[in-house]
XYZ file of C-alpha atoms in Angstrom:
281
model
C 128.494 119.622 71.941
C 130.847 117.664 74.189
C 133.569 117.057 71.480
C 134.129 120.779 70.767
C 136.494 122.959 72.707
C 137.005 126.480 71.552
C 140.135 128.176 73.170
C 140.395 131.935 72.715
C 143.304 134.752 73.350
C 141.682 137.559 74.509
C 143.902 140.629 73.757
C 142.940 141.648 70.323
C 141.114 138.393 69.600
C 138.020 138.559 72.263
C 138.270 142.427 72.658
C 139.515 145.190 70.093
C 142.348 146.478 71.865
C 145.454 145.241 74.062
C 144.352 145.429 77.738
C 147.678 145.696 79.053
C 148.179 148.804 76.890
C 144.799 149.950 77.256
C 145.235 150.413 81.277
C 148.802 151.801 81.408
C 147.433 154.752 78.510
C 143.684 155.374 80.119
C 145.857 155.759 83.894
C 148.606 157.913 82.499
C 151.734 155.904 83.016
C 152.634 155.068 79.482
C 156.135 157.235 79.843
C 157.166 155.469 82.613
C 156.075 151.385 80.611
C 158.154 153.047 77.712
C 160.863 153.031 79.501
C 161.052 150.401 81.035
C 159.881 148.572 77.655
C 163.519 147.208 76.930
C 165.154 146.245 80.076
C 162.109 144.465 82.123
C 160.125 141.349 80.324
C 156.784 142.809 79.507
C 155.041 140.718 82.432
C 157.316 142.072 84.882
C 156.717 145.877 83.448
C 153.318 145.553 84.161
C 153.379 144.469 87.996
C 156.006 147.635 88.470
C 152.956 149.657 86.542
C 150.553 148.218 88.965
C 153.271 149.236 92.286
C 153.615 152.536 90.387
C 149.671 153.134 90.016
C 149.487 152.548 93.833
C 151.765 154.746 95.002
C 149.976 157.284 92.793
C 147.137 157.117 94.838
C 144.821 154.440 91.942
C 143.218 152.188 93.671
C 142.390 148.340 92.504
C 138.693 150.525 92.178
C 139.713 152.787 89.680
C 141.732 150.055 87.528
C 138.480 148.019 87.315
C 136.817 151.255 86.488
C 139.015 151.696 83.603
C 139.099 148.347 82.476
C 135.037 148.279 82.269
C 135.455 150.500 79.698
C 137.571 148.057 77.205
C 135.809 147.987 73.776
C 134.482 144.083 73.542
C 132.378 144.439 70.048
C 128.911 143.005 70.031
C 129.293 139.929 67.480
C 131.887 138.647 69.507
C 129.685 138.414 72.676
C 126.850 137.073 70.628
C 128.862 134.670 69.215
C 130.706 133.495 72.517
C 126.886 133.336 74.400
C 125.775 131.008 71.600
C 128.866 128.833 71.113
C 128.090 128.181 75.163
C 124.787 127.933 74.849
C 125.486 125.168 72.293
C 127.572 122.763 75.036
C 130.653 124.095 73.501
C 134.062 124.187 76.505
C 134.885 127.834 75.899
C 138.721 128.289 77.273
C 141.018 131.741 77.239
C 144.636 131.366 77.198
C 145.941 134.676 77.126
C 149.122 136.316 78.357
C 147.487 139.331 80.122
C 146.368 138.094 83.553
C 143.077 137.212 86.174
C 141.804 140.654 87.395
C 141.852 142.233 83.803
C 140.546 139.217 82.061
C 137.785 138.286 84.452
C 136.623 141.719 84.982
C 135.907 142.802 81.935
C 133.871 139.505 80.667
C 132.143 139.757 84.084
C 131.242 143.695 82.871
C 130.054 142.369 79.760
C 128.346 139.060 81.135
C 130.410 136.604 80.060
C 132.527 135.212 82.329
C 130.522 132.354 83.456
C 130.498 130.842 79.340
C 134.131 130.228 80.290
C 134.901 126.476 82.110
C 139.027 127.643 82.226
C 141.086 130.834 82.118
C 144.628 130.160 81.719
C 146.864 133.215 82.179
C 149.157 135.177 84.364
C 147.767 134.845 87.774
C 147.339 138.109 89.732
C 146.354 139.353 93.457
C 145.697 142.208 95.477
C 148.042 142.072 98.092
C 147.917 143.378 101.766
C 148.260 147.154 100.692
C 145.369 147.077 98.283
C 148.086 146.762 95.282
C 147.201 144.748 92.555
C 150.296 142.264 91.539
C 150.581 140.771 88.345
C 152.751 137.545 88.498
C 154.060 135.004 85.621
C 152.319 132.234 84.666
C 155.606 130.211 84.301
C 158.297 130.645 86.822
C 161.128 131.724 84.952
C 163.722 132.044 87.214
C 163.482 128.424 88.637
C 162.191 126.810 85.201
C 162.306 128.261 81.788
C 160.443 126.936 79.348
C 162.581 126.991 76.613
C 160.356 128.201 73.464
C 161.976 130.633 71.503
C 158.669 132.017 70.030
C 156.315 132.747 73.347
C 157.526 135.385 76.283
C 159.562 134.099 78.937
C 156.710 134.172 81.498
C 154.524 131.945 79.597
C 154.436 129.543 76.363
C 150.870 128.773 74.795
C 151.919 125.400 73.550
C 152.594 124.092 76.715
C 149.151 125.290 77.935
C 147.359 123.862 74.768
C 149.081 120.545 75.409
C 147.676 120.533 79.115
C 144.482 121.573 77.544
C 144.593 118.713 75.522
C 145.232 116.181 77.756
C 142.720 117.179 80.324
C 139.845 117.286 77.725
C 140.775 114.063 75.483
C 140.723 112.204 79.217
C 137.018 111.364 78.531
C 137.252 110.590 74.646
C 137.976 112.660 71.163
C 137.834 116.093 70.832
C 137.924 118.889 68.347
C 139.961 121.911 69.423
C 139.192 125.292 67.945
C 142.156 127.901 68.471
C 141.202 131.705 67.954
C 144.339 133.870 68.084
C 146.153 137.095 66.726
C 149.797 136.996 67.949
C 153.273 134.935 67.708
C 152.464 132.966 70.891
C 148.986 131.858 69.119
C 150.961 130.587 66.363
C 152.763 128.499 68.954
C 149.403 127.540 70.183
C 148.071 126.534 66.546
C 151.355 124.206 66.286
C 150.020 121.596 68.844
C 146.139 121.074 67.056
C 145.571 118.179 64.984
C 144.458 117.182 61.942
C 140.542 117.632 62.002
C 141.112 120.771 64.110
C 140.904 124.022 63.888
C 142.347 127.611 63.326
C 141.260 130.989 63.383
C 143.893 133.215 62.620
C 143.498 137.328 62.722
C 143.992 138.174 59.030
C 147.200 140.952 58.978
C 148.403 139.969 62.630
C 151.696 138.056 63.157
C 150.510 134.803 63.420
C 149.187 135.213 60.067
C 152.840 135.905 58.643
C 153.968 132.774 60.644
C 151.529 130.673 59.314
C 152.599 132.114 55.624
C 156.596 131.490 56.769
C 155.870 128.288 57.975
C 153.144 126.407 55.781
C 154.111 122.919 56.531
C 154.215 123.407 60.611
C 150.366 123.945 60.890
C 147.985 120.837 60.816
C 144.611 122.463 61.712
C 142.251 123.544 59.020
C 142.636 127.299 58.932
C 139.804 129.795 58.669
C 140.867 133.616 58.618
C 139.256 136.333 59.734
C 139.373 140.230 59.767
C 136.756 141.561 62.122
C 134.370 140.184 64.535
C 131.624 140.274 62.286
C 133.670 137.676 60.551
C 134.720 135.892 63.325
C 131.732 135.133 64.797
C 130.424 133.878 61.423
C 133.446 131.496 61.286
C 132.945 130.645 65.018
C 129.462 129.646 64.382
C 129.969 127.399 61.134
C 132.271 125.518 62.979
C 129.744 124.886 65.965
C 127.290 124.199 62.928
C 129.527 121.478 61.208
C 130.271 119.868 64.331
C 126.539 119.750 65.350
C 126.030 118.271 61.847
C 128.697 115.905 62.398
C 127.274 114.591 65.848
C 123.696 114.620 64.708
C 122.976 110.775 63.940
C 124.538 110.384 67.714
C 122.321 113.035 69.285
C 118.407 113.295 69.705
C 117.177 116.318 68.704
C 115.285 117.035 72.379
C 118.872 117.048 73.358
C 119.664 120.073 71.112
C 119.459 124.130 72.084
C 117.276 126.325 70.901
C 118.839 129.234 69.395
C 118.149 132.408 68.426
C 121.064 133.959 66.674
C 121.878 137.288 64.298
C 124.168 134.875 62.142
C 122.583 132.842 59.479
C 125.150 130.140 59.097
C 126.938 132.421 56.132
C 129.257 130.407 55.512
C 128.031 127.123 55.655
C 126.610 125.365 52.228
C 123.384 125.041 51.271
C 123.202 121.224 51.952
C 124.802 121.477 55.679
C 122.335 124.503 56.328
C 119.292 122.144 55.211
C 120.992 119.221 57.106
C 121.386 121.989 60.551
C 117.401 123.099 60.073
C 115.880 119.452 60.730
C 117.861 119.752 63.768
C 117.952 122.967 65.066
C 115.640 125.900 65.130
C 117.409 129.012 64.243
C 116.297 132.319 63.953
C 116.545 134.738 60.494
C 119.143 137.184 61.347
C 118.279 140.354 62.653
């Protein structure tokens, strides 16, 4: 599936829970990111939480502990193994950062389904203190978008994203996303895209203030049940689509819960002949 690239935020989107939120709460410093909530952007709150869990005696050991322990619900997994295991480029672009992203898909065993993560970098530095730094600088060079935090705009990272995958010919881009910066995100896909939007989120109410702005198709959804199954039709229809171009040796075996739910009756016929897929469990 060469022509498909599915980009994902992870907060709230790929796991059921804010992992920014999740560490300060589980390590007991949610007074202190309180108040510092309104005077400090929210990426530079959260490399003072990091300083603060140091010199509290947490080490970068018990912060991976705590993150291994971020709810990640099982049809999103399933759905993110088989959309890889289809040829699909699986991307993140999230504004939490490396060591909490890649640690907790590594805990749950999917980090390697991933060909990019695009986020706040981070590093442990000489003392054994994990720093969280901003994607964008800034200071030196603001970005300018009045809808994304200061330390990073998802637009600009979609349209480097789209650039460095249209380099070797057409693609669809699928954009999963809960927040105001995915909304931003959304604004740079096509016609003949699309959009997954978390039903009852803020980039749901964007969409709904804005109906003209987005160009992508736009499939909601409310859990991950749902999301998967929306995932997975997309993979399906594309697979369709690039059928009479690919042999069916070519194609993956899969064996997968979801049963193409929402994909019609003719498409599922058409996706039989030339894939093998499992009833659902």
């Amino acid at each position: 599936m060469a022509g498909l690239v599915v980009i994902f935020d992870f907060d709230k989107t790929i796991i059921d829970c804010d992992s920014d939120n999740w560490v300060v709460e589980e390590l007991g410093i949610n007074h202190l990111f309180t108040q510092l909530l309104h005077s400090l952007p929210w990426n530079s709150i959260m490399d003072r939480m990091m300083t603060e869990l140091h010199n509290r005696g947490k080490t970068i050991e018990d912060v991976e502990k705590c993150l291994k322990k971020v709810p990640l619900h099982p049809s999103i997994a399933s759905a993110i193994e088989s959309a890889h295991a289809f040829g699909c480029d699986l991307r993140v672009v999230s504004d939490a950062n490396v060591f909490f992203i890649e640690t907790i898909l590594k805990h749950h065993g999917l980090l390697d389904c991933f060909s990019e993560i695009n986020t706040n970098p981070s590093l442990v530095d000489e003392q054994g203190r994990l720093r969280i730094l901003p994607y964008h600088d800034f200071n030196s060079s603001p970005h300018g978008c009045n809808i994304c935090p200061s330390n990073m705009c998802k637009g600009l990272v979609m349209e480097k994203i789209r650039a460095l995958v249209s380099a070797d010919g057409k693609k669809q881009l699928v954009y999963v996303g809960d927040g105001a910066p995915d909304f931003c995100a959304g604004l740079k896909l096509e016609e003949g895209d699309v959009m997954m939007p978390r039903k009852d989120f803020p980039i749901c109410d964007l969409i709904s203030a804005n109906p003209l702005l987005t160009k992508a198709k736009i499939h909601e959804w409310s859990d991950w049940e749902e999301l998967g199954a929306n995932l997975l039709s997309t993979v399906n229809n594309a697979l369709i689509d690039e059928s009479s171009n690919t042999r069916t040796d070519q194609l993956v075996p899969l064996d997968c819960k979801y049963q193409n739910t929402l994909i019609s009756a003719t498409a599922h016929e058409a996706l039989q002949k030339a894939l093998p897929v499992s009833p659902p469990h």
